[in-house]
Amino acid sequence: MNDRSFRPLLSRRRLLTATSALAFAALVATAGVTPALAEDGAHDGGDVVFLIDSLGDTWIPNNSAISSFQGHIWGHVTDKLLYVDADGKVSPWIAERWEQNDNATEFTLHLRTGVTFSDGTPLDAAAVVANLDIWYAGRKSEGINPIGLFPKTYDHAEAVDATTVKVFFKKPTLGFIPTLGYHGSILISPKTIASPASAQADLSKTSGSGPYVVESWKEGDYVTLAKRKDYNWGPVAVGQTGPAHLDTITYKLVSEPSLRVAAVQSGQADVAYNASPQELESLKSEGLTVATPRYLGFVNGWAINTKLAPYDDVKVRQALQTGINRQEIIDTVYTPDWKLATSFIQSNVPGATDQRALLAYNPEKAEKLLDEAGWKKGSDGIRVKDGKPLLLTLNSNPYLATSKSIDELISQQLGKIGWKVQIRAYDVVTFGQKVKYGGAGVPAYEVTRSFIDAGTVAGILTNANNGENWFALDESDKTLNDLRDKIAGAGSIEARKPLLDELQKYVLDQGYFIPRTQIVQRIYVQSPKLKGEVYNGVAYASYYTATKSE
Amino acid sequence: MSKAYFNYAGKRLLQAIVVILLSYVFTFVVVSILPGDPITNVLNNPQNGFTPDEIKEIIAAQGLDKPIPVQLWNAFSGFVTGDLGLSMRTNRPVATLIGEVLPSTLVLASAGLAVALFLATIIAYGTQFLPPRFGQGLLRGFPSLFLSVPNFVIGLVLIHLFGFQLGVFRVIEPDSLWATLFAAIALGIPISAQIAEVLIANLDHESGQDYAAVARGRGLGQMRLFVMHLLKPSSLPVITVVALTIGELLGGSLITETVFGRNGLGSLVQRSVSTQDLPVLQAVVSLAAVVFVVVNLIADLTYPLLDPRVKLLGSQQRRPTTADDSSLPISKAVTP
């Protein structure tokens, strides 16, 4: 289209601008009559439209609360026992205080009084026990899953009195307390929990105790939340305990990313979720608010399959560790909002330590290690040993839009030191079927994942207690197993800290895990009129504290 | 109506039922042999951290570990008795899910068809009566142009122009009147192409006929000639094309709904395909098969009633797209 064809549009637009300016003036003129001002000067009221790329699948609380899409809605409709902020700091919420025994097998939770679910049921000790039980066990025959990340060491819980709950574990479970502030640990009315799966799948029939209730919803289309006026039990950590300011929040599905952003630019919506990182700088310069909150978890990187040659050789793994230029990834694919990896867990996680020295880009060292391991450069620049080329097959993570671009960049970097890199891209379903930790032909499994507590990390890395055995080591690495057992058995955060540091050093030095970047999983592009939102430990935006100016 | 007609109708009806049942079995087998289903997808997502034992237990509870013929039989016996089952993905009744989205798709599809018919008629009229120097020839290229521009491109252009630039509609209210109209335009444009092609071909044929020459000789106006004389005989084959277009209306609505953010049958199918939600796919495919078969059945059954020249030879006799010259009562020899 040429410029000329746009001319009538522009004049039309000018007309629209003029009329909206008039409307704005009228609003300002009448604003004095509306007394809806909170004490701190913030406006009460207002409606927010949040554009999202998916509303996920089922709404059965156990099956959906961990989803990266439904988590937004659950964060407003439900409360949690504890609050975990973006730095992993745990603070009171529905549980006012808590105690544990010396070896972290028994916990006592003391609940706040006067809290009710939106169906009128009190949130008391019995309700908490009902929630703990279903988080642990689910109702599998009905299709209600357990919450995968809930400690498998759970034994049982009992209501001592209306406000006291005692929780028992079969083994020390230091991660239990932070678990209560995360992901799936959302408190649901016992009435909802008792109802069949098909009723739980109807979002409007689910009651939580959160600052908003579901006003209306349509599967695959939208969810509208309305403020609960009697809400008075917000987490102290966010600086507000009374009702929310905004009247409604509507989550609307718009699957085209460019439309989501354009709708916020044109003022038709307030927040666009998951914009492309490359667009962010220009959106900021337009005056839009761009938020890239960090979450607690693993950095984006690879778990290496140590059973698969040549990655069974520690020198090859170490060459991979030093042969990647991580700064170049951030400069090329991302923006300065993304940070360099300093360990295999994100640097904001309590217990994460700085292992930068092990992750420095050093191609000379990588080449020397490969020479020592017997991989000699051929005439085409690719290293060969026993007639086989040095090959790395990468399966780009379909859950992460930028994954393939990073793979391509790494392929160039490794190509320079003699690696031949193959990149495969599958859709989500095929990826889930074919690409598994330590699977045949999967030398490097790409991880992007949040977790509950740094202590759970050790168990995931090996196959102990149904662990995921990320590096296909089974029980072969004695040092790793010792660290795992000591971390699992630690009774206090202080005792665990040096062990966690040792674990991080060991795993990176052995080249078991190859970090790429610290990850931003959620990107928010927001109208400057909307202010005061809070991001929790898994980077979900909560608009409970937010206000919107006209 | 003759006995021959009822024979013909009976045969066609039987055919229709067989087609619907075959499409059911075919969908089931194809989707079942593909890897994955929504339940396993969720369980395998490492973010959820389920243990292998838990995964096994949950899959067994859903009956997904049973052999495919057994699963097919269970689903099929439910389907025949009208029980569409629960969606694996959402855990909600399939009938409810379809009931929620069907009205939106029906509105879009009928509006899209109306747009297509309107556009096709305008274009066809233009090719007959627009003076050559005002682009009569150019108009004949429109159907090919319309067919070659994908409807998502048309949709995105319309949204940016009318949604964002002019603010005629809001993308967050895709079911509003204006948003529906523009979605219908995006859907209708490619579909109008096929209808226009057939209409133009028939108008070309009809306007070369003697009766048209006679009418023109009597000094009949262009509009009157078009509406009163040419349109009716030329429209008959259009019924066939419209019936065949139903499939495309359903397919096109999938893309249009995604682009415009409408929540209809198309977007339900898209979500169900990407997660391989078998019960929903099964129901939607069967529904689509029923609609397609019924529409074509109606076309087939009304055709002989509208045009007695069509012989009732069951499926061997295809419907003509243009009138058959040899059966015309007026001989070409009479042309002055």
PDB file of N, CA and C in Angstrom, chain B residues 217-269:
ATOM      1  N   GLY B 217     -33.447  -7.541 -27.755  1.00  0.00           N
ATOM      2  CA  GLY B 217     -34.052  -6.943 -28.950  1.00  0.00           C
ATOM      3  C   GLY B 217     -35.298  -6.168 -28.602  1.00  0.00           C
ATOM      4  N   ARG B 218     -36.006  -6.658 -27.564  1.00  0.00           N
ATOM      5  CA  ARG B 218     -37.228  -5.957 -27.153  1.00  0.00           C
ATOM      6  C   ARG B 218     -36.898  -4.714 -26.347  1.00  0.00           C
ATOM      7  N   GLY B 219     -35.628  -4.452 -26.173  1.00  0.00           N
ATOM      8  CA  GLY B 219     -35.211  -3.214 -25.509  1.00  0.00           C
ATOM      9  C   GLY B 219     -35.262  -3.275 -23.999  1.00  0.00           C
ATOM     10  N   LEU B 220     -35.086  -4.495 -23.447  1.00  0.00           N
ATOM     11  CA  LEU B 220     -35.117  -4.646 -21.992  1.00  0.00           C
ATOM     12  C   LEU B 220     -33.848  -4.036 -21.373  1.00  0.00           C
ATOM     13  N   GLY B 221     -34.005  -3.357 -20.236  1.00  0.00           N
ATOM     14  CA  GLY B 221     -32.843  -2.744 -19.562  1.00  0.00           C
ATOM     15  C   GLY B 221     -31.905  -3.814 -19.038  1.00  0.00           C
ATOM     16  N   GLN B 222     -30.672  -3.406 -18.822  1.00  0.00           N
ATOM     17  CA  GLN B 222     -29.639  -4.347 -18.372  1.00  0.00           C
ATOM     18  C   GLN B 222     -29.993  -4.998 -17.047  1.00  0.00           C
ATOM     19  N   MET B 223     -30.400  -4.160 -16.100  1.00  0.00           N
ATOM     20  CA  MET B 223     -30.702  -4.657 -14.769  1.00  0.00           C
ATOM     21  C   MET B 223     -31.848  -5.644 -14.829  1.00  0.00           C
ATOM     22  N   ARG B 224     -32.901  -5.272 -15.583  1.00  0.00           N
ATOM     23  CA  ARG B 224     -34.075  -6.137 -15.693  1.00  0.00           C
ATOM     24  C   ARG B 224     -33.718  -7.445 -16.363  1.00  0.00           C
ATOM     25  N   LEU B 225     -32.927  -7.348 -17.417  1.00  0.00           N
ATOM     26  CA  LEU B 225     -32.507  -8.547 -18.142  1.00  0.00           C
ATOM     27  C   LEU B 225     -31.745  -9.476 -17.186  1.00  0.00           C
ATOM     28  N   PHE B 226     -30.861  -8.872 -16.401  1.00  0.00           N
ATOM     29  CA  PHE B 226     -30.025  -9.642 -15.482  1.00  0.00           C
ATOM     30  C   PHE B 226     -30.870 -10.325 -14.414  1.00  0.00           C
ATOM     31  N   VAL B 227     -31.701  -9.506 -13.769  1.00  0.00           N
ATOM     32  CA  VAL B 227     -32.460 -10.034 -12.636  1.00  0.00           C
ATOM     33  C   VAL B 227     -33.574 -10.981 -13.077  1.00  0.00           C
ATOM     34  N   MET B 228     -34.344 -10.562 -14.108  1.00  0.00           N
ATOM     35  CA  MET B 228     -35.548 -11.314 -14.476  1.00  0.00           C
ATOM     36  C   MET B 228     -35.243 -12.524 -15.359  1.00  0.00           C
ATOM     37  N   HIS B 229     -34.232 -12.408 -16.186  1.00  0.00           N
ATOM     38  CA  HIS B 229     -34.045 -13.488 -17.157  1.00  0.00           C
ATOM     39  C   HIS B 229     -32.773 -14.313 -16.973  1.00  0.00           C
ATOM     40  N   LEU B 230     -31.651 -13.641 -16.756  1.00  0.00           N
ATOM     41  CA  LEU B 230     -30.383 -14.375 -16.745  1.00  0.00           C
ATOM     42  C   LEU B 230     -30.072 -15.025 -15.393  1.00  0.00           C
ATOM     43  N   LEU B 231     -30.428 -14.314 -14.330  1.00  0.00           N
ATOM     44  CA  LEU B 231     -29.971 -14.754 -13.011  1.00  0.00           C
ATOM     45  C   LEU B 231     -30.530 -16.120 -12.616  1.00  0.00           C
ATOM     46  N   LYS B 232     -31.818 -16.328 -12.884  1.00  0.00           N
ATOM     47  CA  LYS B 232     -32.424 -17.573 -12.409  1.00  0.00           C
ATOM     48  C   LYS B 232     -31.810 -18.821 -13.048  1.00  0.00           C
ATOM     49  N   PRO B 233     -31.767 -18.912 -14.372  1.00  0.00           N
ATOM     50  CA  PRO B 233     -31.148 -20.118 -14.937  1.00  0.00           C
ATOM     51  C   PRO B 233     -29.663 -20.242 -14.593  1.00  0.00           C
ATOM     52  N   SER B 234     -28.981 -19.124 -14.395  1.00  0.00           N
ATOM     53  CA  SER B 234     -27.554 -19.196 -14.093  1.00  0.00           C
ATOM     54  C   SER B 234     -27.310 -19.594 -12.645  1.00  0.00           C
ATOM     55  N   SER B 235     -28.309 -19.363 -11.798  1.00  0.00           N
ATOM     56  CA  SER B 235     -28.105 -19.606 -10.369  1.00  0.00           C
ATOM     57  C   SER B 235     -28.233 -21.071 -10.007  1.00  0.00           C
ATOM     58  N   LEU B 236     -28.939 -21.820 -10.839  1.00  0.00           N
ATOM     59  CA  LEU B 236     -29.205 -23.211 -10.501  1.00  0.00           C
ATOM     60  C   LEU B 236     -27.909 -23.969 -10.159  1.00  0.00           C
ATOM     61  N   PRO B 237     -26.889 -23.923 -11.010  1.00  0.00           N
ATOM     62  CA  PRO B 237     -25.647 -24.625 -10.673  1.00  0.00           C
ATOM     63  C   PRO B 237     -24.951 -24.036  -9.444  1.00  0.00           C
ATOM     64  N   VAL B 238     -25.284 -22.781  -9.138  1.00  0.00           N
ATOM     65  CA  VAL B 238     -24.654 -22.148  -7.974  1.00  0.00           C
ATOM     66  C   VAL B 238     -25.036 -22.898  -6.694  1.00  0.00           C
ATOM     67  N   ILE B 239     -26.255 -23.467  -6.681  1.00  0.00           N
ATOM     68  CA  ILE B 239     -26.682 -24.260  -5.515  1.00  0.00           C
ATOM     69  C   ILE B 239     -25.652 -25.342  -5.220  1.00  0.00           C
ATOM     70  N   THR B 240     -25.215 -26.020  -6.285  1.00  0.00           N
ATOM     71  CA  THR B 240     -24.220 -27.072  -6.124  1.00  0.00           C
ATOM     72  C   THR B 240     -22.951 -26.518  -5.508  1.00  0.00           C
ATOM     73  N   VAL B 241     -22.491 -25.391  -6.057  1.00  0.00           N
ATOM     74  CA  VAL B 241     -21.236 -24.824  -5.571  1.00  0.00           C
ATOM     75  C   VAL B 241     -21.372 -24.393  -4.120  1.00  0.00           C
ATOM     76  N   VAL B 242     -22.502 -23.774  -3.793  1.00  0.00           N
ATOM     77  CA  VAL B 242     -22.698 -23.337  -2.412  1.00  0.00           C
ATOM     78  C   VAL B 242     -22.668 -24.542  -1.482  1.00  0.00           C
ATOM     79  N   ALA B 243     -23.302 -25.634  -1.893  1.00  0.00           N
ATOM     80  CA  ALA B 243     -23.311 -26.836  -1.059  1.00  0.00           C
ATOM     81  C   ALA B 243     -21.888 -27.330  -0.844  1.00  0.00           C
ATOM     82  N   LEU B 244     -21.099 -27.290  -1.900  1.00  0.00           N
ATOM     83  CA  LEU B 244     -19.717 -27.759  -1.772  1.00  0.00           C
ATOM     84  C   LEU B 244     -18.874 -26.793  -0.938  1.00  0.00           C
ATOM     85  N   THR B 245     -19.320 -25.534  -0.904  1.00  0.00           N
ATOM     86  CA  THR B 245     -18.561 -24.498  -0.196  1.00  0.00           C
ATOM     87  C   THR B 245     -18.692 -24.623   1.321  1.00  0.00           C
ATOM     88  N   ILE B 246     -19.727 -25.347   1.778  1.00  0.00           N
ATOM     89  CA  ILE B 246     -19.952 -25.459   3.224  1.00  0.00           C
ATOM     90  C   ILE B 246     -18.696 -25.929   3.938  1.00  0.00           C
ATOM     91  N   GLY B 247     -18.024 -26.907   3.331  1.00  0.00           N
ATOM     92  CA  GLY B 247     -16.788 -27.413   3.924  1.00  0.00           C
ATOM     93  C   GLY B 247     -15.768 -26.305   4.065  1.00  0.00           C
ATOM     94  N   GLU B 248     -15.680 -25.483   3.024  1.00  0.00           N
ATOM     95  CA  GLU B 248     -14.705 -24.408   3.071  1.00  0.00           C
ATOM     96  C   GLU B 248     -15.094 -23.325   4.065  1.00  0.00           C
ATOM     97  N   LEU B 249     -16.402 -23.103   4.201  1.00  0.00           N
ATOM     98  CA  LEU B 249     -16.855 -22.131   5.208  1.00  0.00           C
ATOM     99  C   LEU B 249     -16.416 -22.580   6.597  1.00  0.00           C
ATOM    100  N   LEU B 250     -16.556 -23.884   6.856  1.00  0.00           N
ATOM    101  CA  LEU B 250     -16.151 -24.398   8.171  1.00  0.00           C
ATOM    102  C   LEU B 250     -14.643 -24.312   8.330  1.00  0.00           C
ATOM    103  N   GLY B 251     -13.904 -24.730   7.284  1.00  0.00           N
ATOM    104  CA  GLY B 251     -12.446 -24.678   7.344  1.00  0.00           C
ATOM    105  C   GLY B 251     -11.945 -23.245   7.446  1.00  0.00           C
ATOM    106  N   GLY B 252     -12.547 -22.367   6.631  1.00  0.00           N
ATOM    107  CA  GLY B 252     -12.114 -20.969   6.627  1.00  0.00           C
ATOM    108  C   GLY B 252     -12.430 -20.279   7.939  1.00  0.00           C
ATOM    109  N   SER B 253     -13.504 -20.724   8.586  1.00  0.00           N
ATOM    110  CA  SER B 253     -13.864 -20.066   9.841  1.00  0.00           C
ATOM    111  C   SER B 253     -12.823 -20.365  10.913  1.00  0.00           C
ATOM    112  N   LEU B 254     -12.122 -21.505  10.784  1.00  0.00           N
ATOM    113  CA  LEU B 254     -11.069 -21.835  11.751  1.00  0.00           C
ATOM    114  C   LEU B 254     -10.015 -20.733  11.761  1.00  0.00           C
ATOM    115  N   ILE B 255      -9.547 -20.387  10.542  1.00  0.00           N
ATOM    116  CA  ILE B 255      -8.488 -19.372  10.447  1.00  0.00           C
ATOM    117  C   ILE B 255      -9.045 -17.999  10.821  1.00  0.00           C
ATOM    118  N   THR B 256     -10.223 -17.688  10.281  1.00  0.00           N
ATOM    119  CA  THR B 256     -10.807 -16.375  10.547  1.00  0.00           C
ATOM    120  C   THR B 256     -11.041 -16.187  12.040  1.00  0.00           C
ATOM    121  N   GLU B 257     -11.540 -17.229  12.688  1.00  0.00           N
ATOM    122  CA  GLU B 257     -11.791 -17.123  14.127  1.00  0.00           C
ATOM    123  C   GLU B 257     -10.497 -16.897  14.897  1.00  0.00           C
ATOM    124  N   THR B 258      -9.435 -17.583  14.485  1.00  0.00           N
ATOM    125  CA  THR B 258      -8.151 -17.405  15.178  1.00  0.00           C
ATOM    126  C   THR B 258      -7.663 -15.970  15.021  1.00  0.00           C
ATOM    127  N   VAL B 259      -7.729 -15.464  13.783  1.00  0.00           N
ATOM    128  CA  VAL B 259      -7.220 -14.119  13.515  1.00  0.00           C
ATOM    129  C   VAL B 259      -8.044 -13.068  14.260  1.00  0.00           C
ATOM    130  N   PHE B 260      -9.356 -13.218  14.228  1.00  0.00           N
ATOM    131  CA  PHE B 260     -10.217 -12.206  14.855  1.00  0.00           C
ATOM    132  C   PHE B 260     -10.447 -12.458  16.339  1.00  0.00           C
ATOM    133  N   GLY B 261      -9.887 -13.539  16.840  1.00  0.00           N
ATOM    134  CA  GLY B 261     -10.052 -13.835  18.260  1.00  0.00           C
ATOM    135  C   GLY B 261     -11.472 -14.247  18.610  1.00  0.00           C
ATOM    136  N   ARG B 262     -12.213 -14.771  17.631  1.00  0.00           N
ATOM    137  CA  ARG B 262     -13.565 -15.247  17.925  1.00  0.00           C
ATOM    138  C   ARG B 262     -13.474 -16.649  18.510  1.00  0.00           C
ATOM    139  N   ASN B 263     -14.341 -16.963  19.420  1.00  0.00           N
ATOM    140  CA  ASN B 263     -14.320 -18.283  20.016  1.00  0.00           C
ATOM    141  C   ASN B 263     -15.420 -19.111  19.388  1.00  0.00           C
ATOM    142  N   GLY B 264     -15.090 -19.851  18.346  1.00  0.00           N
ATOM    143  CA  GLY B 264     -16.097 -20.643  17.657  1.00  0.00           C
ATOM    144  C   GLY B 264     -15.644 -22.077  17.495  1.00  0.00           C
ATOM    145  N   LEU B 265     -16.367 -22.788  16.655  1.00  0.00           N
ATOM    146  CA  LEU B 265     -16.067 -24.185  16.394  1.00  0.00           C
ATOM    147  C   LEU B 265     -14.634 -24.338  15.893  1.00  0.00           C
ATOM    148  N   GLY B 266     -14.233 -23.405  15.022  1.00  0.00           N
ATOM    149  CA  GLY B 266     -12.888 -23.460  14.448  1.00  0.00           C
ATOM    150  C   GLY B 266     -11.827 -23.400  15.520  1.00  0.00           C
ATOM    151  N   SER B 267     -11.971 -22.470  16.460  1.00  0.00           N
ATOM    152  CA  SER B 267     -10.933 -22.360  17.485  1.00  0.00           C
ATOM    153  C   SER B 267     -10.997 -23.544  18.452  1.00  0.00           C
ATOM    154  N   LEU B 268     -12.203 -24.097  18.640  1.00  0.00           N
ATOM    155  CA  LEU B 268     -12.308 -25.305  19.472  1.00  0.00           C
ATOM    156  C   LEU B 268     -11.553 -26.457  18.802  1.00  0.00           C
ATOM    157  N   VAL B 269     -11.734 -26.573  17.481  1.00  0.00           N
ATOM    158  CA  VAL B 269     -11.032 -27.634  16.749  1.00  0.00           C
ATOM    159  C   VAL B 269      -9.531 -27.424  16.853  1.00  0.00           C
TER     160      VAL B 269
END
